[in-house]
Short mmCIF file of C-alpha atoms and ligand atoms in Angstrom, two decimals:
data_model
loop_
_atom_site.label_atom_id
_atom_site.label_comp_id
_atom_site.label_asym_id
_atom_site.label_seq_id
_atom_site.Cartn_x
_atom_site.Cartn_y
_atom_site.Cartn_z
CA UNK A 1 59.96 101.78 124.04
CA UNK A 2 62.65 101.27 121.42
CA UNK A 3 66.02 99.70 122.86
CA UNK A 4 68.79 101.90 122.99
CA UNK A 5 70.95 99.36 120.93
CA UNK A 6 70.27 96.48 118.31
CA UNK A 7 69.92 93.17 119.84
CA UNK A 8 72.75 90.39 118.76
CA UNK A 9 72.31 89.19 115.67
CA UNK A 10 73.18 85.69 116.81
CA UNK A 11 72.10 83.13 119.31
CA UNK A 12 74.59 81.38 122.11
CA UNK A 13 75.37 77.84 121.41
CA UNK A 14 78.56 77.37 123.50
CA UNK A 15 79.65 79.04 126.83
CA UNK A 16 82.92 79.63 128.34
CA UNK A 17 82.31 80.23 132.28
CA UNK A 18 84.34 83.44 133.34
CA UNK A 19 86.61 84.25 136.50
CA UNK A 20 84.93 85.70 139.59
CA UNK A 21 87.51 87.20 141.93
CA UNK A 22 87.73 89.24 144.96
CA UNK A 23 89.46 92.31 145.30
CA UNK A 24 92.45 90.99 147.28
CA UNK A 25 92.80 88.76 145.00
CA UNK A 26 92.88 90.91 142.02
CA UNK A 27 95.67 93.03 143.95
CA UNK A 28 97.85 90.39 144.26
CA UNK A 29 97.22 89.09 140.33
CA UNK A 30 98.54 92.53 139.59
CA UNK A 31 101.47 92.89 141.83
CA UNK A 32 102.42 89.35 140.30
CA UNK A 33 101.80 90.70 136.86
CA UNK A 34 104.18 93.74 137.39
CA UNK A 35 101.37 96.25 136.98
CA UNK A 36 101.19 94.97 133.22
CA UNK A 37 97.89 93.64 131.88
CA UNK A 38 99.53 91.58 129.41
CA UNK A 39 101.37 89.64 131.95
CA UNK A 40 97.97 88.54 133.95
CA UNK A 41 96.58 85.18 133.03
CA UNK A 42 93.46 85.30 131.28
CA UNK A 43 91.63 83.08 134.05
CA UNK A 44 92.48 86.05 136.55
CA UNK A 45 90.33 88.48 134.04
CA UNK A 46 86.35 88.51 134.74
CA UNK A 47 86.22 90.61 131.30
CA UNK A 48 89.15 90.50 128.98
CA UNK A 49 89.06 93.89 127.11
CA UNK A 50 92.99 93.53 126.23
CA UNK A 51 92.40 93.35 122.55
CA UNK A 52 90.17 92.56 120.04
CA UNK A 53 92.91 90.45 118.32
CA UNK A 54 91.98 86.76 117.85
CA UNK A 55 89.34 86.57 120.66
CA UNK A 56 86.41 86.35 118.32
CA UNK A 57 83.81 83.96 118.52
CA UNK A 58 83.56 82.01 115.37
CA UNK A 59 80.10 80.76 114.08
CA UNK A 60 79.11 77.66 113.71
CA UNK A 61 79.62 77.62 110.08
CA UNK A 62 83.43 78.67 110.47
CA UNK A 63 83.35 75.69 113.29
CA UNK A 64 82.05 73.28 110.75
CA UNK A 65 84.40 74.17 108.09
CA UNK A 66 87.37 73.40 110.61
CA UNK A 67 86.28 69.94 109.97
CA UNK A 68 86.88 70.39 106.66
CA UNK A 69 90.38 71.18 106.77
CA UNK A 70 92.45 69.61 103.94
CA UNK A 71 96.15 69.25 105.84
CA UNK A 72 97.98 68.50 102.87
CA UNK A 73 101.45 70.29 102.92
CA UNK A 74 100.79 71.69 99.30
CA UNK A 75 97.84 72.84 97.52
CA UNK A 76 95.39 72.24 100.07
CA UNK A 77 91.76 72.85 98.90
CA UNK A 78 91.03 75.45 101.83
CA UNK A 79 93.79 77.45 100.22
CA UNK A 80 92.37 77.68 96.75
CA UNK A 81 88.47 78.52 98.78
CA UNK A 82 90.68 81.24 100.78
CA UNK A 83 92.20 82.53 97.68
CA UNK A 84 88.79 82.88 95.72
CA UNK A 85 87.60 84.40 98.62
CA UNK A 86 90.04 87.31 99.08
CA UNK A 87 90.01 87.62 95.10
CA UNK A 88 86.09 88.08 95.19
CA UNK A 89 85.82 90.55 98.39
CA UNK A 90 89.14 92.25 98.74
CA UNK A 91 89.94 92.21 94.83
CA UNK A 92 93.33 91.41 94.67
CA UNK A 93 94.97 89.18 92.17
CA UNK A 94 97.70 87.23 94.64
CA UNK A 95 97.27 86.21 98.27
CA UNK A 96 100.15 85.04 100.32
CA UNK A 97 98.87 83.61 103.91
CA UNK A 98 100.87 84.13 106.90
CA UNK A 99 100.01 83.23 110.43
CA UNK A 100 98.84 86.62 111.43
CA UNK A 101 99.21 90.21 110.33
CA UNK A 102 102.77 90.76 111.50
CA UNK A 103 104.01 87.87 109.28
CA UNK A 104 102.68 89.54 106.46
CA UNK A 105 104.32 93.15 107.66
CA UNK A 106 107.50 91.08 107.88
CA UNK A 107 107.45 89.90 104.07
CA UNK A 108 106.46 93.44 102.74
CA UNK A 109 108.78 95.28 104.59
CA UNK A 110 111.52 93.00 103.87
CA UNK A 111 110.81 92.81 100.16
CA UNK A 112 109.98 96.33 99.47
CA UNK A 113 112.38 98.66 102.28
CA UNK A 114 116.13 99.60 101.42
CA UNK A 115 117.96 101.21 104.24
CA UNK A 116 117.51 104.92 104.27
CA UNK A 117 113.86 104.89 103.04
CA UNK A 118 110.85 106.26 104.58
CA UNK A 119 107.37 104.85 105.03
CA UNK A 120 104.86 107.41 105.55
CA UNK A 121 101.52 105.94 107.16
CA UNK A 122 98.54 107.49 109.15
CA UNK A 123 99.60 107.03 112.41
CA UNK A 124 102.26 104.05 113.51
CA UNK A 125 101.09 100.69 114.63
CA UNK A 126 103.33 98.99 116.88
CA UNK A 127 104.46 96.23 114.86
CA UNK A 128 103.76 97.83 111.66
CA UNK A 129 106.58 100.35 112.29
CA UNK A 130 109.02 97.89 114.06
CA UNK A 131 109.06 95.85 111.17
CA UNK A 132 109.58 99.17 108.97
CA UNK A 133 112.47 100.10 111.45
CA UNK A 134 114.01 96.69 111.25
CA UNK A 135 114.37 96.87 107.60
CA UNK A 136 116.02 100.34 107.94
CA UNK A 137 113.22 102.58 107.21
CA UNK A 138 112.16 106.07 109.01
CA UNK A 139 108.55 105.90 109.88
CA UNK A 140 106.97 109.19 108.90
CA UNK A 141 103.43 110.00 110.19
CA UNK A 142 101.12 111.86 107.48
CA UNK A 143 97.98 111.48 109.67
CA UNK A 144 95.68 114.55 109.90
CA UNK A 145 96.48 116.77 112.98
CA UNK A 146 93.47 116.51 114.47
CA UNK A 147 94.05 112.81 115.03
CA UNK A 148 96.25 113.47 117.52
CA UNK A 149 93.38 115.54 119.92
CA UNK A 150 91.49 113.00 121.53
CA UNK A 151 88.26 115.72 121.44
CA UNK A 152 87.84 116.78 118.09
CA UNK A 153 85.01 115.50 116.30
CA UNK A 154 85.62 114.51 112.71
CA UNK A 155 84.06 111.85 111.02
CA UNK A 156 87.37 110.17 109.29
CA UNK A 157 89.99 111.34 111.73
CA UNK A 158 92.22 108.70 110.20
CA UNK A 159 92.62 110.43 107.11
CA UNK A 160 96.09 111.42 105.49
CA UNK A 161 97.04 114.94 105.24
CA UNK A 162 98.03 114.96 101.76
CA UNK A 163 99.94 118.10 102.40
CA UNK A 164 102.11 116.19 104.59
CA UNK A 165 102.63 113.36 102.22
CA UNK A 166 103.51 115.73 99.21
CA UNK A 167 106.07 117.68 101.52
CA UNK A 168 107.86 114.24 102.12
CA UNK A 169 107.78 113.06 98.54
CA UNK A 170 109.19 116.58 97.85
CA UNK A 171 111.94 116.37 100.52
CA UNK A 172 113.29 112.99 100.10
CA UNK A 173 111.71 112.05 96.20
CA UNK A 174 109.66 109.32 95.52
CA UNK A 175 112.64 106.76 95.18
CA UNK A 176 113.22 106.80 98.80
CA UNK A 177 109.41 105.86 99.39
CA UNK A 178 108.76 102.25 98.95
CA UNK A 179 105.12 102.42 99.78
CA UNK A 180 102.33 104.44 101.79
CA UNK A 181 101.08 102.18 104.54
CA UNK A 182 97.28 103.53 105.05
CA UNK A 183 95.94 101.85 108.01
CA UNK A 184 91.98 101.30 107.61
CA UNK A 185 90.84 102.33 110.38
CA UNK A 186 93.49 103.83 112.78
CA UNK A 187 93.93 101.75 115.42
CA UNK A 188 96.20 103.92 117.72
CA UNK A 189 93.98 107.15 116.83
CA UNK A 190 91.14 105.45 118.56
CA UNK A 191 90.11 103.22 115.56
CA UNK A 192 89.17 106.33 113.19
CA UNK A 193 88.28 105.69 109.49
CA UNK A 194 89.65 106.67 106.69
CA UNK A 195 87.42 108.34 103.71
CA UNK A 196 86.93 107.05 100.48
CA UNK A 197 87.49 110.19 99.16
CA UNK A 198 91.00 110.38 100.83
CA UNK A 199 91.66 106.84 99.92
CA UNK A 200 90.92 108.10 96.16
CA UNK A 201 93.25 111.27 96.43
CA UNK A 202 96.25 109.26 98.18
CA UNK A 203 96.23 106.72 95.30
CA UNK A 204 96.24 109.69 92.55
CA UNK A 205 99.07 111.33 94.26
CA UNK A 206 100.73 108.42 94.78
CA UNK A 207 100.17 107.02 91.21
CA UNK A 208 101.69 110.22 89.72
CA UNK A 209 104.89 109.64 91.33
CA UNK A 210 104.95 105.94 90.97
CA UNK A 211 104.75 105.23 94.87
CA UNK A 212 102.99 102.06 95.87
CA UNK A 213 99.96 102.35 98.47
CA UNK A 214 99.77 99.24 100.63
CA UNK A 215 96.80 99.01 103.28
CA UNK A 216 96.90 97.72 106.72
CA UNK A 217 93.46 96.15 106.16
CA UNK A 218 93.32 94.93 109.65
CA UNK A 219 89.93 96.43 110.45
CA UNK A 220 88.67 97.51 107.14
CA UNK A 221 85.20 96.12 107.46
CA UNK A 222 84.72 98.87 110.17
CA UNK A 223 86.08 101.33 108.20
CA UNK A 224 83.67 100.37 105.40
CA UNK A 225 80.94 100.34 107.93
CA UNK A 226 82.06 104.00 108.70
CA UNK A 227 81.94 104.99 105.18
CA UNK A 228 78.85 103.20 104.99
CA UNK A 229 77.11 105.85 107.63
CA UNK A 230 78.95 108.95 107.49
CA UNK A 231 80.32 109.44 103.89
CA UNK A 232 77.56 111.06 101.10
CA UNK A 233 76.42 108.57 98.29
CA UNK A 234 77.41 105.28 100.10
CA UNK A 235 74.23 105.20 102.53
CA UNK A 236 72.55 102.43 100.27
CA UNK A 237 76.09 101.01 98.90
CA UNK A 238 76.56 97.47 100.71
CA UNK A 239 79.60 96.74 103.10
CA UNK A 240 80.88 94.36 100.59
CA UNK A 241 80.85 96.91 97.38
CA UNK A 242 82.57 99.45 99.78
CA UNK A 243 85.08 97.29 100.76
CA UNK A 244 85.74 95.84 96.89
CA UNK A 245 86.04 99.70 95.89
CA UNK A 246 88.34 100.74 99.03
CA UNK A 247 90.78 97.91 98.09
CA UNK A 248 90.79 99.12 94.59
CA UNK A 249 92.73 102.11 95.59
CA UNK A 250 95.44 100.07 96.50
CA UNK A 251 98.38 97.90 95.30
CA UNK A 252 98.03 95.48 98.06
CA UNK A 253 97.40 95.01 101.64
CA UNK A 254 98.87 93.47 104.64
CA UNK A 255 95.79 91.58 106.85
CA UNK A 256 95.57 90.28 110.39
CA UNK A 257 92.74 88.03 110.11
CA UNK A 258 92.31 88.02 113.84
CA UNK A 259 90.35 91.06 113.66
CA UNK A 260 87.97 91.54 110.70
CA UNK A 261 88.05 88.33 109.13
CA UNK A 262 86.70 86.99 112.52
CA UNK A 263 89.34 84.10 113.24
CA UNK A 264 91.27 83.31 116.09
CA UNK A 265 94.57 83.20 113.89
CA UNK A 266 95.71 84.15 110.69
CA UNK A 267 96.72 86.85 108.26
CA UNK A 268 97.67 87.37 104.72
CA UNK A 269 99.80 89.41 102.14
CA UNK A 270 97.98 90.60 98.96
CA UNK A 271 99.02 92.40 95.55
CA UNK A 272 98.25 92.67 92.24
CA UNK A 273 102.16 93.15 91.16
CA UNK A 274 103.23 89.56 89.72
CA UNK A 275 106.96 90.40 90.72
CA UNK A 276 106.25 91.64 94.28
CA UNK A 277 104.08 88.24 94.34
CA UNK A 278 107.04 86.38 93.14
CA UNK A 279 109.49 87.72 95.78
CA UNK A 280 106.57 87.01 98.63
CA UNK A 281 106.44 83.54 97.44
CA UNK A 282 109.89 82.90 97.83
CA UNK A 283 110.40 84.62 101.10
CA UNK A 284 107.58 83.09 103.01
CA UNK A 285 108.75 79.72 102.56
CA UNK A 286 111.63 80.76 105.01
CA UNK A 287 109.44 82.47 107.74
CA UNK A 288 106.26 80.70 107.39
CA UNK A 289 105.70 77.66 105.30
CA UNK A 290 104.65 77.06 101.56
CA UNK A 291 103.06 79.67 99.57
CA UNK A 292 99.73 77.62 99.94
CA UNK A 293 99.49 77.59 103.73
CA UNK A 294 101.93 80.27 105.22
CA UNK A 295 102.26 78.95 108.89
CA UNK A 296 98.38 78.10 108.70
CA UNK A 297 96.61 74.67 109.06
CA UNK A 298 94.04 73.88 106.27
CA UNK A 299 91.28 74.20 108.83
CA UNK A 300 92.52 78.04 109.81
CA UNK A 301 92.35 78.94 106.19
CA UNK A 302 88.70 77.36 105.66
CA UNK A 303 87.54 79.41 108.94
CA UNK A 304 89.16 82.75 107.70
CA UNK A 305 87.54 82.07 104.00
CA UNK A 306 84.18 81.58 105.94
CA UNK A 307 84.84 84.52 108.68
CA UNK A 308 85.57 86.81 105.29
CA UNK A 309 82.07 86.23 103.85
CA UNK A 310 80.33 86.49 107.34
CA UNK A 311 82.08 90.06 108.02
CA UNK A 312 80.46 91.66 105.25
CA UNK A 313 76.89 91.15 106.95
CA UNK A 314 75.55 94.43 107.80
CA UNK A 315 73.79 93.41 110.92
CA UNK A 316 77.39 91.84 112.52
CA UNK A 317 79.26 95.19 111.42
CA UNK A 318 76.04 97.50 113.00
CA UNK A 319 76.23 95.36 116.07
CA UNK A 320 79.67 95.57 116.77
CA UNK A 321 80.30 99.11 116.23
CA UNK A 322 77.15 99.96 118.26
CA UNK A 323 78.08 98.06 121.03
CA UNK A 324 81.62 100.19 121.19
CA UNK A 325 79.36 103.31 120.95
CA UNK A 326 77.32 102.10 124.17
CA UNK A 327 79.78 101.80 125.96
CA UNK A 328 81.42 105.08 124.96
CA UNK A 329 78.53 106.94 125.53
CA UNK A 330 77.97 105.49 129.01
CA UNK A 331 81.37 106.39 129.92
CA UNK A 332 80.99 109.86 128.54
CA UNK A 333 77.73 110.81 130.17
CA UNK A 334 79.48 110.32 133.78
CA UNK A 335 82.12 112.35 132.74
CA UNK A 336 85.30 110.23 132.02
CA UNK A 337 86.86 111.56 128.68
CA UNK A 338 87.12 109.10 125.61
CA UNK A 339 88.33 109.53 122.50
CA UNK A 340 85.76 111.32 120.21
CA UNK A 341 84.25 109.86 118.12
CA UNK A 342 83.94 106.33 119.00
CA UNK A 343 86.01 104.11 116.50
CA UNK A 344 85.05 100.63 115.30
CA UNK A 345 87.00 98.46 117.52
CA UNK A 346 87.15 99.85 121.28
CA UNK A 347 86.73 102.43 123.52
CA UNK A 348 89.69 104.69 124.48
CA UNK A 349 89.96 106.44 127.80
CA UNK A 350 91.89 109.41 127.55
CA UNK A 351 94.39 108.61 130.72
CA UNK A 352 96.23 111.83 130.41
CA UNK A 353 92.83 113.55 131.35
CA UNK A 354 91.77 111.09 133.70
CA UNK A 355 94.61 111.25 135.54
CA UNK A 356 95.74 114.51 135.36
CA UNK A 357 97.82 114.53 138.27
CA UNK A 358 100.28 111.93 136.90
CA UNK A 359 103.08 113.19 134.50
CA UNK A 360 103.40 111.24 131.25
CA UNK A 361 107.08 109.87 132.42
CA UNK A 362 104.98 108.44 135.51
CA UNK A 363 102.88 106.08 132.67
CA UNK A 364 99.20 107.32 133.30
CA UNK A 365 97.68 104.70 131.21
CA UNK A 366 99.58 101.82 132.52
CA UNK A 367 98.68 102.80 136.02
CA UNK A 368 94.79 103.34 134.86
CA UNK A 369 94.36 99.87 133.30
CA UNK A 370 96.27 98.02 136.57
CA UNK A 371 94.01 100.13 138.74
CA UNK A 372 90.73 99.31 136.60
CA UNK A 373 91.70 95.75 136.69
CA UNK A 374 91.82 95.96 140.63
CA UNK A 375 88.44 97.66 140.51
CA UNK A 376 86.50 95.29 138.23
CA UNK A 377 88.37 92.43 136.90
CA UNK A 378 88.38 94.03 133.63
CA UNK A 379 91.60 93.82 131.63
CA UNK A 380 92.60 96.78 129.10
CA UNK A 381 95.55 97.85 127.45
CA UNK A 382 97.80 100.92 127.93
CA UNK A 383 98.22 102.53 124.58
CA UNK A 384 100.38 105.72 125.24
CA UNK A 385 104.00 106.31 126.29
CA UNK A 386 104.66 102.38 127.01
CA UNK A 387 103.74 101.16 123.63
CA UNK A 388 105.32 103.88 121.98
CA UNK A 389 108.75 102.96 123.05
CA UNK A 390 112.10 104.98 122.31
CA UNK A 391 113.41 107.08 119.66
CA UNK A 392 116.36 104.87 118.13
CA UNK A 393 118.35 107.46 117.80
CA UNK A 394 118.24 109.38 120.90
CA UNK A 395 117.09 106.52 123.20
CA UNK A 396 114.52 108.69 124.80
CA UNK A 397 110.77 108.11 124.93
CA UNK A 398 108.93 108.54 122.08
CA UNK A 399 105.93 110.48 123.86
CA UNK A 400 102.76 110.39 121.81
CA UNK A 401 100.29 113.24 122.35
CA UNK A 402 97.69 110.49 123.09
CA UNK A 403 98.15 108.62 126.42
CA UNK A 404 95.25 105.98 125.96
CA UNK A 405 93.50 103.15 127.78
CA UNK A 406 91.83 100.79 125.41
CA UNK A 407 89.00 98.89 126.26
CA UNK A 408 88.63 96.33 123.06
CA UNK A 409 85.72 94.82 122.27
CA UNK A 410 85.89 91.20 120.94
CA UNK A 411 83.69 90.31 118.13
CA UNK A 412 80.89 88.53 118.95
CA UNK A 413 81.71 87.65 122.37
CA UNK A 414 80.30 90.24 125.03
CA UNK A 415 77.01 91.19 125.60
CA UNK A 416 75.45 94.68 126.72
CA UNK A 417 75.28 93.16 130.53
CA UNK A 418 79.25 93.02 130.07
CA UNK A 419 79.85 96.78 128.91
CA UNK A 420 77.50 97.62 131.70
CA UNK A 421 79.79 96.09 134.54
CA UNK A 422 82.71 97.49 132.85
CA UNK A 423 81.17 101.04 132.66
CA UNK A 424 80.07 100.72 136.24
CA UNK A 425 83.87 99.90 137.36
CA UNK A 426 85.06 102.76 135.16
CA UNK A 427 82.88 105.14 136.86
CA UNK A 428 83.46 103.72 140.21
CA UNK A 429 87.11 104.65 139.55
CA UNK A 430 86.66 107.77 137.93
CA UNK A 431 84.83 109.19 141.32
CA UNK A 432 88.04 108.27 143.43
CA UNK A 433 90.74 108.94 140.55
CA UNK A 434 92.69 110.86 143.16
CA UNK A 435 94.01 107.87 145.07
CA UNK A 436 95.79 106.54 141.64
CA UNK A 437 99.20 107.25 141.32
CA UNK A 438 101.70 106.69 138.79
CA UNK A 439 104.17 103.75 138.03
CA UNK A 440 108.16 103.46 137.88
CA UNK A 441 109.34 101.08 135.03
CA UNK A 442 111.63 98.27 136.57
CA UNK A 443 112.08 96.19 133.57
CA UNK A 444 112.29 97.13 130.23
CA UNK A 445 112.75 94.80 127.20
CA UNK A 446 114.50 96.49 124.27
CA UNK A 447 111.81 95.74 121.30
CA UNK A 448 107.83 96.28 121.78
CA UNK A 449 108.39 96.80 125.16
CA UNK A 450 104.90 97.20 126.63
CA UNK A 451 104.08 93.35 126.18
CA UNK A 452 106.70 92.40 128.96
CA UNK A 453 107.42 95.59 130.86
CA UNK A 454 107.06 95.33 134.75
CA UNK A 455 106.37 98.41 136.96
CA UNK A 456 106.49 99.27 140.39
CA UNK A 457 103.44 101.42 141.73
CA UNK A 458 104.13 105.20 143.34
CA UNK A 459 102.10 106.71 146.18
CA UNK A 460 99.52 109.02 144.38
N1 LIG B 501 97.86 96.06 111.96
C1 LIG B 501 97.13 96.66 112.90
C2 LIG B 501 96.17 98.16 112.75
C3 LIG B 501 96.69 96.21 114.15
O1 LIG B 501 95.76 96.33 115.14
C4 LIG B 501 97.71 94.61 114.43
C5 LIG B 501 97.61 93.82 115.66
C6 LIG B 501 98.37 94.22 113.34
C7 LIG B 501 98.48 95.15 112.25
C8 LIG B 501 99.10 93.01 113.68
O2 LIG B 501 98.37 92.02 113.39
O3 LIG B 501 98.60 90.83 115.42
O4 LIG B 501 97.93 89.61 113.68
O5 LIG B 501 100.26 90.41 113.80
N2 LIG B 501 96.68 94.53 116.62
C9 LIG B 501 96.80 94.02 117.87
C10 LIG B 501 96.03 94.85 118.78
C11 LIG B 501 97.66 93.22 118.37
O6 LIG B 501 95.72 94.23 119.97
O7 LIG B 501 95.69 96.01 118.69
P1 LIG B 501 99.06 90.62 114.38
#
């Protein structure tokens, strides 16, 4: 019989034991954490699906590269290697390393945004939007409407609605739009990809108006895989060539290397424009470090350079995306509402549909994530009303249509047996979902509240 999934394209050389806990212990842990999975300790979690960010298992070759770290303050050979690899695989002329993705977002937003500007994007990401707003811009969502509906099956649900973009350009004028921020894939839509055709069209429209296109390339390898497997004409094109073509439609990108560059820390900002590079290399010194290390050790840059090369291997990315699909299909088969189609880095449970008796203002996704931890020691993340934060002007909650719990799959870390354990816990919980009540927020930080907010459970 053919197995239902591709076997791991690696073998395990080092193991890390994980926590085995009792339900009573987990009830205590989640109460101590204020019912916020971000505040749990990692050694309290049996299967940690909080994020795919920085949680990657590096390869033996990356670890070997760590020993070749050149920790010179300036001009490290690892920077030169990283620069060469980024040029070869991403195709941009300039690279400024940063400690992680938001470091690059900070530089980009500070350089390009003037107060009163508008930054259109295909749905927001928390840190990305926070940096845009901090610099005085208003974020405008230009993703296709279907992306806000968890059940519509579309191959490229991360696409930009070109009419929305054109309308914004007409309304505010191209001079008020410093750049379009295009995320490939779209994390908060469920890891949905953008088609090559859409990237090409966005580039053409923006070039006509003299507007830059900057990618959030954080999960661009997953996006390339979806293009290969879903977009006509790309079946026989390599992931590396797809990546190169994708990036050719951008003026630059921010990158969280902690995802698709297969490292535990690191990021970068890329661009072709010399003047933009000049400004970024002046500013990076203030916030990150010299332009040749940007807050990273030489060894970290070496690991990232090697990770980029490994990331375009088809066997790797096929296995990764297949793991997500396997978990989603198991949940869907049991009647659990998950975002369709399955994205590249995670399975998103539709918490609004899972807990229809909990109104959005009582934080259903937060409550479900807490309940899943108690049920199976599985740590997931809320991606709903808590993550969306408040409107700057009215002070009211942003109320996203998607009220989700994200089960994020770290790269090369868990096996299919772990995924089965996660699925079993979700299914058990779904069978007694009526017993899960909402939450009340008892502590709310001002920015990026989801990281440290605390909650009190309410009766179901
Ligand atoms: N852009 C996207 C699409 C992201 O998902 C993230 C991080 C960032 C930018 C920021 O990068 O963390 O390196 O500063 N996402 C993590 C997550 C935190 O769990 O989704 P960073």
